[in-house]
Amino acid sequence: RALDGRRPLSLYLLTIGESGDGKTAAERPALAPIRDWQRAQTDAYRAALAEHESAPPKERGDPPRAPYRIAKDATVEGIRQGFAAGIPTQGVYTSEAASLLCGYGMSSDQRMKTASTLNGLWDDGELSVSRSMTGRIQLYDRRLSVHWLIQPSAAQDTLHDASLSTLGFWPRYLAAWPDPPRPKVYRDWRPESDPAIGTYWRRAAELLAEPIGDDCARLPAIESAPEARARAGRFFEAMEREARTAGARLEAVRPFALRATEQAYRIAGVLSAYAGRREIDDATMRGSIALALYSVDTWRGIFGDRDTARAHAHALALYRWLLTRPGAAASETAILRTGPKALRSRSARDTATATLEGARLAVRDRDTWSAVHE
């Protein structure tokens, strides 16, 4: 239960790393118990489905429920159908997210539909759609979790789509972009021999064995201890100041900062549920806030780099254009009217001219800018 009410305990995660940094190596043992469970359940499900379909039509009851928990790839339609026919808690986990982010579901024509559907599942777990071909799907209290691991070059297009941030898609994701690892040293390591991984696998098996209903509406809410709630309140106020104050540190990533408190609550809730606790203690909240802040700083780096690169590109375009003008100069009005297309707004023009002036590549005389050149 967050500061403003109940929230689903599902996380959307994005990990960025170069090829060879260990994305698949880390994912393999993390998902091993879920994949083993799903494989066993799939065999039982197929047998039950065959028995159901072989029965006389008048004797058939409801078909068995599909047991699938995780998928490597998914479209909006696939997610909807998966929830309609299967269990109410599912996930999309892949170490090859380029195929997903660059595929049909995130194409320019489908991107907004995909984002809207995933946003709704993150917010309250509702799926609502009516189609002439497929009919009505109305589902409540579903839980979708996501972890996409991707190389930065493959993620560039969707990460830098301003419309997704405006819609609130990426602000719902916790991002991680670790520093490149040091050169690796070989040592014999088997995940099944690691005590920490063994403990995790056993706990995952216990959670997977717990019965699950038709939806998640009746799951108990995890409350927070008074100290944890007070800490979350202070964090909320700090994020409000840093995001909403002009010139503050997090103003450029305001949507991410304003969701950071809810993200911290979700992290803390997941960690508490994993540990079998019904209350978030202060230590768990403190660690969860640190993780939420790391994500905000990661997004700040992603979009800060983008904005810096864009400003430099615009300044270079303006400099080249000025060199083609008589006297290598142009008025501010001329820049707006006939200058490079990307600079035909006052804010873009002023950022470009300021960048050139700071680099001593342009000087201003009243309302005229001149390129400095030999």
Tab-separated table of C-alpha atoms in Angstrom:
chain	number	residue	atom	x	y	z
A	1	ARG	CA	0.000	0.000	0.000
A	2	ALA	CA	1.675	3.189	-1.215
A	3	LEU	CA	1.183	6.701	0.123
A	4	ASP	CA	-1.906	7.225	-2.030
A	5	GLY	CA	-3.469	3.766	-1.831
A	6	ARG	CA	-3.041	0.205	-3.050
A	7	ARG	CA	-0.796	-0.462	-6.001
A	8	PRO	CA	-0.018	-3.718	-7.858
A	9	LEU	CA	3.223	-5.443	-6.898
A	10	SER	CA	4.546	-5.692	-10.434
A	11	LEU	CA	7.705	-4.148	-11.802
A	12	TYR	CA	8.765	-3.078	-15.270
A	13	LEU	CA	12.544	-3.337	-15.562
A	14	LEU	CA	14.965	-2.297	-18.293
A	15	THR	CA	18.640	-3.292	-18.255
A	16	ILE	CA	21.003	-1.810	-20.834
A	17	GLY	CA	24.333	-3.407	-21.588
A	18	GLU	CA	26.654	-4.139	-24.468
A	19	SER	CA	26.958	-7.567	-26.038
A	20	GLY	CA	29.217	-9.731	-23.895
A	21	ASP	CA	28.518	-7.829	-20.672
A	22	GLY	CA	26.698	-10.845	-19.214
A	23	LYS	CA	22.992	-10.138	-19.748
A	24	THR	CA	22.129	-13.684	-20.783
A	25	ALA	CA	24.524	-15.206	-18.249
A	26	ALA	CA	22.719	-13.375	-15.444
A	27	GLU	CA	19.237	-14.067	-16.761
A	28	ARG	CA	19.743	-17.814	-17.156
A	29	PRO	CA	20.010	-18.753	-13.445
A	30	ALA	CA	17.506	-16.049	-12.450
A	31	LEU	CA	14.751	-17.590	-14.558
A	32	ALA	CA	15.801	-21.240	-14.211
A	33	PRO	CA	13.254	-22.235	-11.523
A	34	ILE	CA	10.409	-20.512	-13.379
A	35	ARG	CA	11.292	-22.127	-16.691
A	36	ASP	CA	11.601	-25.571	-15.052
A	37	TRP	CA	8.218	-25.129	-13.378
A	38	GLN	CA	6.620	-23.891	-16.596
A	39	ARG	CA	7.999	-26.815	-18.599
A	40	ALA	CA	6.529	-29.325	-16.138
A	41	GLN	CA	3.196	-27.503	-16.025
A	42	THR	CA	3.075	-27.272	-19.818
A	43	ASP	CA	3.325	-31.057	-20.144
A	44	ALA	CA	0.477	-31.512	-17.648
A	45	TYR	CA	-1.600	-28.818	-19.356
A	46	ARG	CA	-1.262	-30.369	-22.797
A	47	ALA	CA	-2.342	-33.739	-21.436
A	48	ALA	CA	-5.352	-32.184	-19.691
A	49	LEU	CA	-6.272	-30.208	-22.816
A	50	ALA	CA	-6.116	-33.337	-24.984
A	51	GLU	CA	-8.356	-35.163	-22.520
A	52	HIS	CA	-10.803	-32.255	-22.505
A	53	GLU	CA	-11.006	-32.087	-26.291
A	54	SER	CA	-11.443	-35.859	-26.626
A	55	ALA	CA	-14.461	-35.907	-24.297
A	56	PRO	CA	-17.968	-35.821	-25.804
A	57	PRO	CA	-19.080	-32.182	-26.278
A	58	LYS	CA	-21.973	-32.524	-23.803
A	59	GLU	CA	-19.642	-33.792	-21.078
A	60	ARG	CA	-16.981	-31.147	-21.436
A	61	GLY	CA	-16.573	-28.593	-18.708
A	62	ASP	CA	-14.428	-25.506	-18.901
A	63	PRO	CA	-11.099	-26.073	-20.654
A	64	PRO	CA	-8.019	-26.267	-18.431
A	65	ARG	CA	-6.353	-22.959	-17.697
A	66	ALA	CA	-3.065	-22.315	-19.518
A	67	PRO	CA	-0.243	-22.364	-16.937
A	68	TYR	CA	2.239	-20.097	-18.688
A	69	ARG	CA	4.007	-17.603	-16.432
A	70	ILE	CA	6.667	-16.020	-18.643
A	71	ALA	CA	7.272	-15.356	-22.320
A	72	LYS	CA	10.331	-14.191	-24.231
A	73	ASP	CA	8.325	-12.105	-26.677
A	74	ALA	CA	4.815	-10.717	-26.712
A	75	THR	CA	2.472	-8.405	-28.557
A	76	VAL	CA	-0.461	-6.567	-27.016
A	77	GLU	CA	-2.891	-9.051	-28.555
A	78	GLY	CA	-0.836	-11.956	-27.263
A	79	ILE	CA	-0.761	-10.546	-23.737
A	80	ARG	CA	-4.531	-10.042	-23.760
A	81	GLN	CA	-5.219	-13.544	-25.000
A	82	GLY	CA	-2.698	-14.959	-22.545
A	83	PHE	CA	-4.493	-13.398	-19.613
A	84	ALA	CA	-7.914	-14.366	-20.968
A	85	ALA	CA	-6.977	-18.036	-21.233
A	86	GLY	CA	-4.369	-18.306	-18.507
A	87	ILE	CA	-3.377	-17.339	-15.016
A	88	PRO	CA	-3.579	-13.724	-13.773
A	89	THR	CA	0.133	-13.218	-13.063
A	90	GLN	CA	2.499	-13.341	-16.015
A	91	GLY	CA	5.717	-11.775	-17.237
A	92	VAL	CA	7.695	-10.925	-20.346
A	93	TYR	CA	11.392	-11.559	-19.748
A	94	THR	CA	14.030	-11.526	-22.434
A	95	SER	CA	17.746	-10.924	-22.775
A	96	GLU	CA	17.176	-10.229	-26.474
A	97	ALA	CA	14.813	-7.285	-26.117
A	98	ALA	CA	15.913	-5.813	-29.444
A	99	SER	CA	13.574	-8.242	-31.207
A	100	LEU	CA	10.730	-6.961	-29.051
A	101	LEU	CA	11.471	-3.239	-28.976
A	102	CYS	CA	12.282	-3.192	-32.666
A	103	GLY	CA	9.487	-5.559	-33.648
A	104	TYR	CA	5.876	-5.145	-34.699
A	105	GLY	CA	4.513	-4.191	-31.287
A	106	MET	CA	6.873	-1.219	-30.984
A	107	SER	CA	6.735	-0.121	-34.620
A	108	SER	CA	5.736	3.475	-35.243
A	109	ASP	CA	2.146	2.439	-36.017
A	110	GLN	CA	1.718	0.174	-32.980
A	111	ARG	CA	3.867	1.914	-30.371
A	112	MET	CA	1.127	3.987	-28.752
A	113	LYS	CA	-1.270	1.045	-28.498
A	114	THR	CA	1.386	-1.116	-26.906
A	115	ALA	CA	2.375	1.633	-24.479
A	116	SER	CA	-1.225	2.336	-23.465
A	117	THR	CA	-1.933	-1.330	-22.770
A	118	LEU	CA	1.226	-1.842	-20.734
A	119	ASN	CA	0.566	1.392	-18.842
A	120	GLY	CA	-2.892	0.164	-17.852
A	121	LEU	CA	-1.568	-3.166	-16.629
A	122	TRP	CA	1.091	-1.411	-14.551
A	123	ASP	CA	-1.427	1.021	-13.066
A	124	ASP	CA	-4.266	-1.243	-11.963
A	125	GLY	CA	-4.093	-4.516	-13.877
A	126	GLU	CA	-7.134	-3.869	-16.068
A	127	LEU	CA	-7.502	-5.031	-19.657
A	128	SER	CA	-10.441	-3.642	-21.594
A	129	VAL	CA	-10.857	-3.949	-25.347
A	130	SER	CA	-13.662	-4.546	-27.809
A	131	ARG	CA	-12.962	-5.734	-31.348
A	132	SER	CA	-15.354	-6.763	-34.092
A	133	MET	CA	-13.334	-9.899	-34.823
A	134	THR	CA	-12.341	-11.013	-31.327
A	135	GLY	CA	-15.222	-9.617	-29.294
A	136	ARG	CA	-14.976	-8.123	-25.829
A	137	ILE	CA	-12.142	-8.760	-23.406
A	138	GLN	CA	-12.696	-7.279	-19.948
A	139	LEU	CA	-10.289	-8.453	-17.280
A	140	TYR	CA	-9.472	-6.987	-13.889
A	141	ASP	CA	-6.656	-7.365	-11.391
A	142	ARG	CA	-4.053	-8.900	-13.655
A	143	ARG	CA	-0.364	-8.561	-12.895
A	144	LEU	CA	2.243	-8.196	-15.616
A	145	SER	CA	5.952	-7.997	-14.877
A	146	VAL	CA	8.565	-7.096	-17.463
A	147	HIS	CA	12.339	-7.318	-17.672
A	148	TRP	CA	13.935	-6.372	-20.943
A	149	LEU	CA	17.703	-6.577	-21.422
A	150	ILE	CA	19.010	-4.783	-24.485
A	151	GLN	CA	22.060	-3.251	-26.094
A	152	PRO	CA	22.105	0.571	-26.114
A	153	SER	CA	22.332	0.864	-29.897
A	154	ALA	CA	19.229	-1.272	-30.359
A	155	ALA	CA	17.275	0.667	-27.727
A	156	GLN	CA	18.042	4.123	-29.080
A	157	ASP	CA	14.932	4.632	-31.196
A	158	THR	CA	12.347	3.751	-28.553
A	159	LEU	CA	14.266	5.172	-25.601
A	160	HIS	CA	14.486	8.557	-27.294
A	161	ASP	CA	10.881	8.627	-28.467
A	162	ALA	CA	9.585	11.715	-26.675
A	163	SER	CA	5.978	10.608	-27.092
A	164	LEU	CA	6.593	7.495	-24.964
A	165	SER	CA	7.937	9.588	-22.115
A	166	THR	CA	5.069	12.046	-22.468
A	167	LEU	CA	2.601	9.162	-22.334
A	168	GLY	CA	4.332	7.944	-19.190
A	169	PHE	CA	5.601	4.687	-20.667
A	170	TRP	CA	9.288	4.822	-19.797
A	171	PRO	CA	8.697	6.517	-16.408
A	172	ARG	CA	7.019	3.273	-15.333
A	173	TYR	CA	10.277	1.399	-15.933
A	174	LEU	CA	13.126	0.993	-13.486
A	175	ALA	CA	16.296	1.332	-15.528
A	176	ALA	CA	19.792	0.004	-14.966
A	177	TRP	CA	22.839	0.722	-17.097
A	178	PRO	CA	25.842	-0.789	-15.292
A	179	ASP	CA	29.358	0.362	-16.006
A	180	PRO	CA	31.265	-1.904	-18.408
A	181	PRO	CA	32.721	-4.837	-16.456
A	182	ARG	CA	36.408	-5.231	-15.881
A	183	PRO	CA	38.245	-7.957	-17.810
A	184	LYS	CA	36.930	-11.257	-16.562
A	185	VAL	CA	39.021	-13.893	-14.820
A	186	TYR	CA	38.051	-17.512	-15.359
A	187	ARG	CA	36.919	-19.551	-12.416
A	188	ASP	CA	34.846	-22.685	-12.259
A	189	TRP	CA	31.338	-21.661	-11.242
A	190	ARG	CA	28.114	-23.603	-11.243
A	191	PRO	CA	24.939	-21.809	-10.178
A	192	GLU	CA	23.572	-24.929	-8.494
A	193	SER	CA	26.608	-24.914	-6.184
A	194	ASP	CA	26.155	-21.280	-5.121
A	195	PRO	CA	24.413	-21.103	-1.699
A	196	ALA	CA	22.717	-17.777	-2.441
A	197	ILE	CA	21.302	-19.015	-5.746
A	198	GLY	CA	20.193	-22.247	-4.108
A	199	THR	CA	18.273	-20.269	-1.493
A	200	TYR	CA	16.671	-18.187	-4.227
A	201	TRP	CA	15.681	-21.251	-6.262
A	202	ARG	CA	14.061	-22.891	-3.225
A	203	ARG	CA	12.095	-19.756	-2.387
A	204	ALA	CA	11.003	-19.384	-6.014
A	205	ALA	CA	9.745	-22.981	-5.990
A	206	GLU	CA	7.755	-22.272	-2.820
A	207	LEU	CA	6.124	-19.205	-4.359
A	208	LEU	CA	5.317	-21.029	-7.601
A	209	ALA	CA	3.649	-23.832	-5.631
A	210	GLU	CA	1.227	-21.464	-3.911
A	211	PRO	CA	-2.339	-21.670	-5.251
A	212	ILE	CA	-3.523	-18.794	-7.410
A	213	GLY	CA	-7.079	-17.670	-8.012
A	214	ASP	CA	-8.837	-16.335	-11.067
A	215	ASP	CA	-7.512	-12.841	-10.398
A	216	CYS	CA	-5.436	-10.920	-7.859
A	217	ALA	CA	-8.280	-8.926	-6.293
A	218	ARG	CA	-8.267	-10.807	-3.009
A	219	LEU	CA	-4.552	-10.789	-2.390
A	220	PRO	CA	-3.674	-9.151	0.938
A	221	ALA	CA	-2.157	-5.689	0.905
A	222	ILE	CA	1.351	-5.300	2.284
A	223	GLU	CA	1.373	-2.376	4.690
A	224	SER	CA	4.384	-0.340	5.779
A	225	ALA	CA	5.712	0.242	9.272
A	226	PRO	CA	5.367	3.818	10.582
A	227	GLU	CA	9.102	4.463	10.198
A	228	ALA	CA	9.070	3.201	6.626
A	229	ARG	CA	6.023	5.303	5.762
A	230	ALA	CA	7.628	8.410	7.265
A	231	ARG	CA	10.794	7.782	5.261
A	232	ALA	CA	8.740	7.380	2.080
A	233	GLY	CA	6.944	10.640	2.854
A	234	ARG	CA	10.219	12.523	3.151
A	235	PHE	CA	11.414	10.983	-0.096
A	236	PHE	CA	8.190	12.010	-1.822
A	237	GLU	CA	8.649	15.632	-0.753
A	238	ALA	CA	12.276	15.634	-1.876
A	239	MET	CA	11.314	14.302	-5.301
A	240	GLU	CA	8.592	16.946	-5.619
A	241	ARG	CA	11.117	19.702	-4.925
A	242	GLU	CA	13.780	18.291	-7.231
A	243	ALA	CA	11.340	17.671	-10.086
A	244	ARG	CA	9.047	20.690	-9.962
A	245	THR	CA	11.469	23.497	-9.083
A	246	ALA	CA	12.828	25.389	-12.077
A	247	GLY	CA	16.489	24.566	-12.603
A	248	ALA	CA	16.497	21.783	-9.993
A	249	ARG	CA	18.567	18.657	-10.478
A	250	LEU	CA	15.729	16.407	-11.677
A	251	GLU	CA	13.680	18.893	-13.645
A	252	ALA	CA	14.780	17.321	-16.953
A	253	VAL	CA	13.442	13.909	-15.861
A	254	ARG	CA	10.376	15.146	-14.012
A	255	PRO	CA	8.037	12.252	-14.983
A	256	PHE	CA	10.574	9.743	-13.685
A	257	ALA	CA	11.229	11.589	-10.431
A	258	LEU	CA	7.525	12.049	-9.694
A	259	ARG	CA	6.979	8.283	-9.935
A	260	ALA	CA	10.024	7.418	-7.853
A	261	THR	CA	8.114	7.106	-4.556
A	262	GLU	CA	5.636	4.653	-6.036
A	263	GLN	CA	8.516	2.745	-7.594
A	264	ALA	CA	10.205	2.553	-4.192
A	265	TYR	CA	6.996	1.204	-2.660
A	266	ARG	CA	6.656	-1.413	-5.378
A	267	ILE	CA	10.253	-2.548	-4.924
A	268	ALA	CA	9.803	-2.703	-1.155
A	269	GLY	CA	6.565	-4.628	-1.544
A	270	VAL	CA	8.138	-7.194	-3.862
A	271	LEU	CA	11.097	-7.680	-1.519
A	272	SER	CA	8.783	-8.047	1.479
A	273	ALA	CA	6.536	-10.543	-0.316
A	274	TYR	CA	9.580	-12.552	-1.377
A	275	ALA	CA	10.727	-12.650	2.241
A	276	GLY	CA	7.259	-13.754	3.400
A	277	ARG	CA	6.558	-10.559	5.323
A	278	ARG	CA	3.251	-8.645	5.348
A	279	GLU	CA	4.868	-5.342	6.349
A	280	ILE	CA	7.548	-3.168	4.801
A	281	ASP	CA	10.147	-2.324	7.434
A	282	ASP	CA	12.328	0.767	7.474
A	283	ALA	CA	15.478	-1.012	6.256
A	284	THR	CA	13.654	-2.418	3.232
A	285	MET	CA	12.219	0.988	2.406
A	286	ARG	CA	15.635	2.616	2.697
A	287	GLY	CA	17.161	0.128	0.270
A	288	SER	CA	14.203	0.423	-2.103
A	289	ILE	CA	14.517	4.194	-2.198
A	290	ALA	CA	18.192	3.802	-3.083
A	291	LEU	CA	17.237	1.538	-6.002
A	292	ALA	CA	14.543	3.948	-7.196
A	293	LEU	CA	17.036	6.821	-7.055
A	294	TYR	CA	19.560	4.787	-9.029
A	295	SER	CA	16.926	4.316	-11.718
A	296	VAL	CA	16.094	8.028	-11.822
A	297	ASP	CA	19.780	8.869	-12.141
A	298	THR	CA	20.104	6.294	-14.923
A	299	TRP	CA	17.242	7.901	-16.832
A	300	ARG	CA	18.805	11.302	-16.195
A	301	GLY	CA	21.988	10.049	-17.823
A	302	ILE	CA	20.097	8.581	-20.784
A	303	PHE	CA	18.138	11.716	-21.527
A	304	GLY	CA	20.908	14.062	-20.511
A	305	ASP	CA	23.174	12.480	-23.097
A	306	ARG	CA	20.410	12.754	-25.661
A	307	ASP	CA	19.799	16.436	-24.969
A	308	THR	CA	23.499	17.246	-25.027
A	309	ALA	CA	24.013	15.389	-28.304
A	310	ARG	CA	21.000	17.125	-29.837
A	311	ALA	CA	22.228	20.562	-28.748
A	312	HIS	CA	25.653	19.919	-30.260
A	313	ALA	CA	24.116	18.652	-33.521
A	314	HIS	CA	21.894	21.728	-33.787
A	315	ALA	CA	24.806	24.052	-33.071
A	316	LEU	CA	26.915	22.368	-35.750
A	317	ALA	CA	24.056	22.647	-38.263
A	318	LEU	CA	23.688	26.335	-37.484
A	319	TYR	CA	27.447	26.942	-37.804
A	320	ARG	CA	27.553	25.253	-41.196
A	321	TRP	CA	24.540	27.244	-42.353
A	322	LEU	CA	26.048	30.537	-41.204
A	323	LEU	CA	29.145	29.833	-43.268
A	324	THR	CA	26.969	29.728	-46.393
A	325	ARG	CA	25.487	33.167	-45.701
A	326	PRO	CA	26.913	36.455	-46.990
A	327	GLY	CA	29.509	37.548	-44.480
A	328	ALA	CA	28.924	34.271	-42.578
A	329	ALA	CA	26.223	36.070	-40.593
A	330	ALA	CA	22.449	36.083	-40.159
A	331	SER	CA	19.890	37.809	-37.993
A	332	GLU	CA	17.939	35.904	-35.379
A	333	THR	CA	14.812	36.413	-37.463
A	334	ALA	CA	16.534	34.985	-40.536
A	335	ILE	CA	17.584	31.917	-38.560
A	336	LEU	CA	13.966	31.297	-37.622
A	337	ARG	CA	12.650	31.836	-41.138
A	338	THR	CA	15.274	30.290	-43.400
A	339	GLY	CA	17.788	28.575	-41.157
A	340	PRO	CA	18.095	24.832	-40.565
A	341	LYS	CA	14.655	23.309	-40.112
A	342	ALA	CA	15.433	21.958	-36.629
A	343	LEU	CA	16.170	25.513	-35.428
A	344	ARG	CA	12.944	27.201	-36.469
A	345	SER	CA	11.799	27.703	-32.916
A	346	ARG	CA	13.156	30.292	-30.518
A	347	SER	CA	14.188	27.767	-27.887
A	348	ALA	CA	16.129	25.578	-30.350
A	349	ARG	CA	17.710	28.618	-31.996
A	350	ASP	CA	18.744	30.182	-28.699
A	351	THR	CA	20.234	26.913	-27.435
A	352	ALA	CA	22.251	26.525	-30.640
A	353	THR	CA	23.538	30.110	-30.633
A	354	ALA	CA	24.445	29.878	-26.949
A	355	THR	CA	26.338	26.643	-27.621
A	356	LEU	CA	28.289	28.267	-30.452
A	357	GLU	CA	28.988	31.357	-28.374
A	358	GLY	CA	30.255	29.232	-25.491
A	359	ALA	CA	32.577	27.411	-27.890
A	360	ARG	CA	33.710	30.767	-29.347
A	361	LEU	CA	32.454	29.766	-32.770
A	362	ALA	CA	29.957	32.611	-33.086
A	363	VAL	CA	29.640	36.189	-31.863
A	364	ARG	CA	26.602	38.387	-31.522
A	365	ASP	CA	26.128	41.986	-32.589
A	366	ARG	CA	22.691	43.145	-31.525
A	367	ASP	CA	20.354	40.670	-33.271
A	368	THR	CA	22.914	39.300	-35.725
A	369	TRP	CA	25.086	36.220	-35.264
A	370	SER	CA	28.361	35.799	-37.136
A	371	ALA	CA	30.362	32.599	-37.470
A	372	VAL	CA	33.954	32.834	-36.270
A	373	HIS	CA	36.173	31.343	-38.951
A	374	GLU	CA	39.568	31.846	-40.523
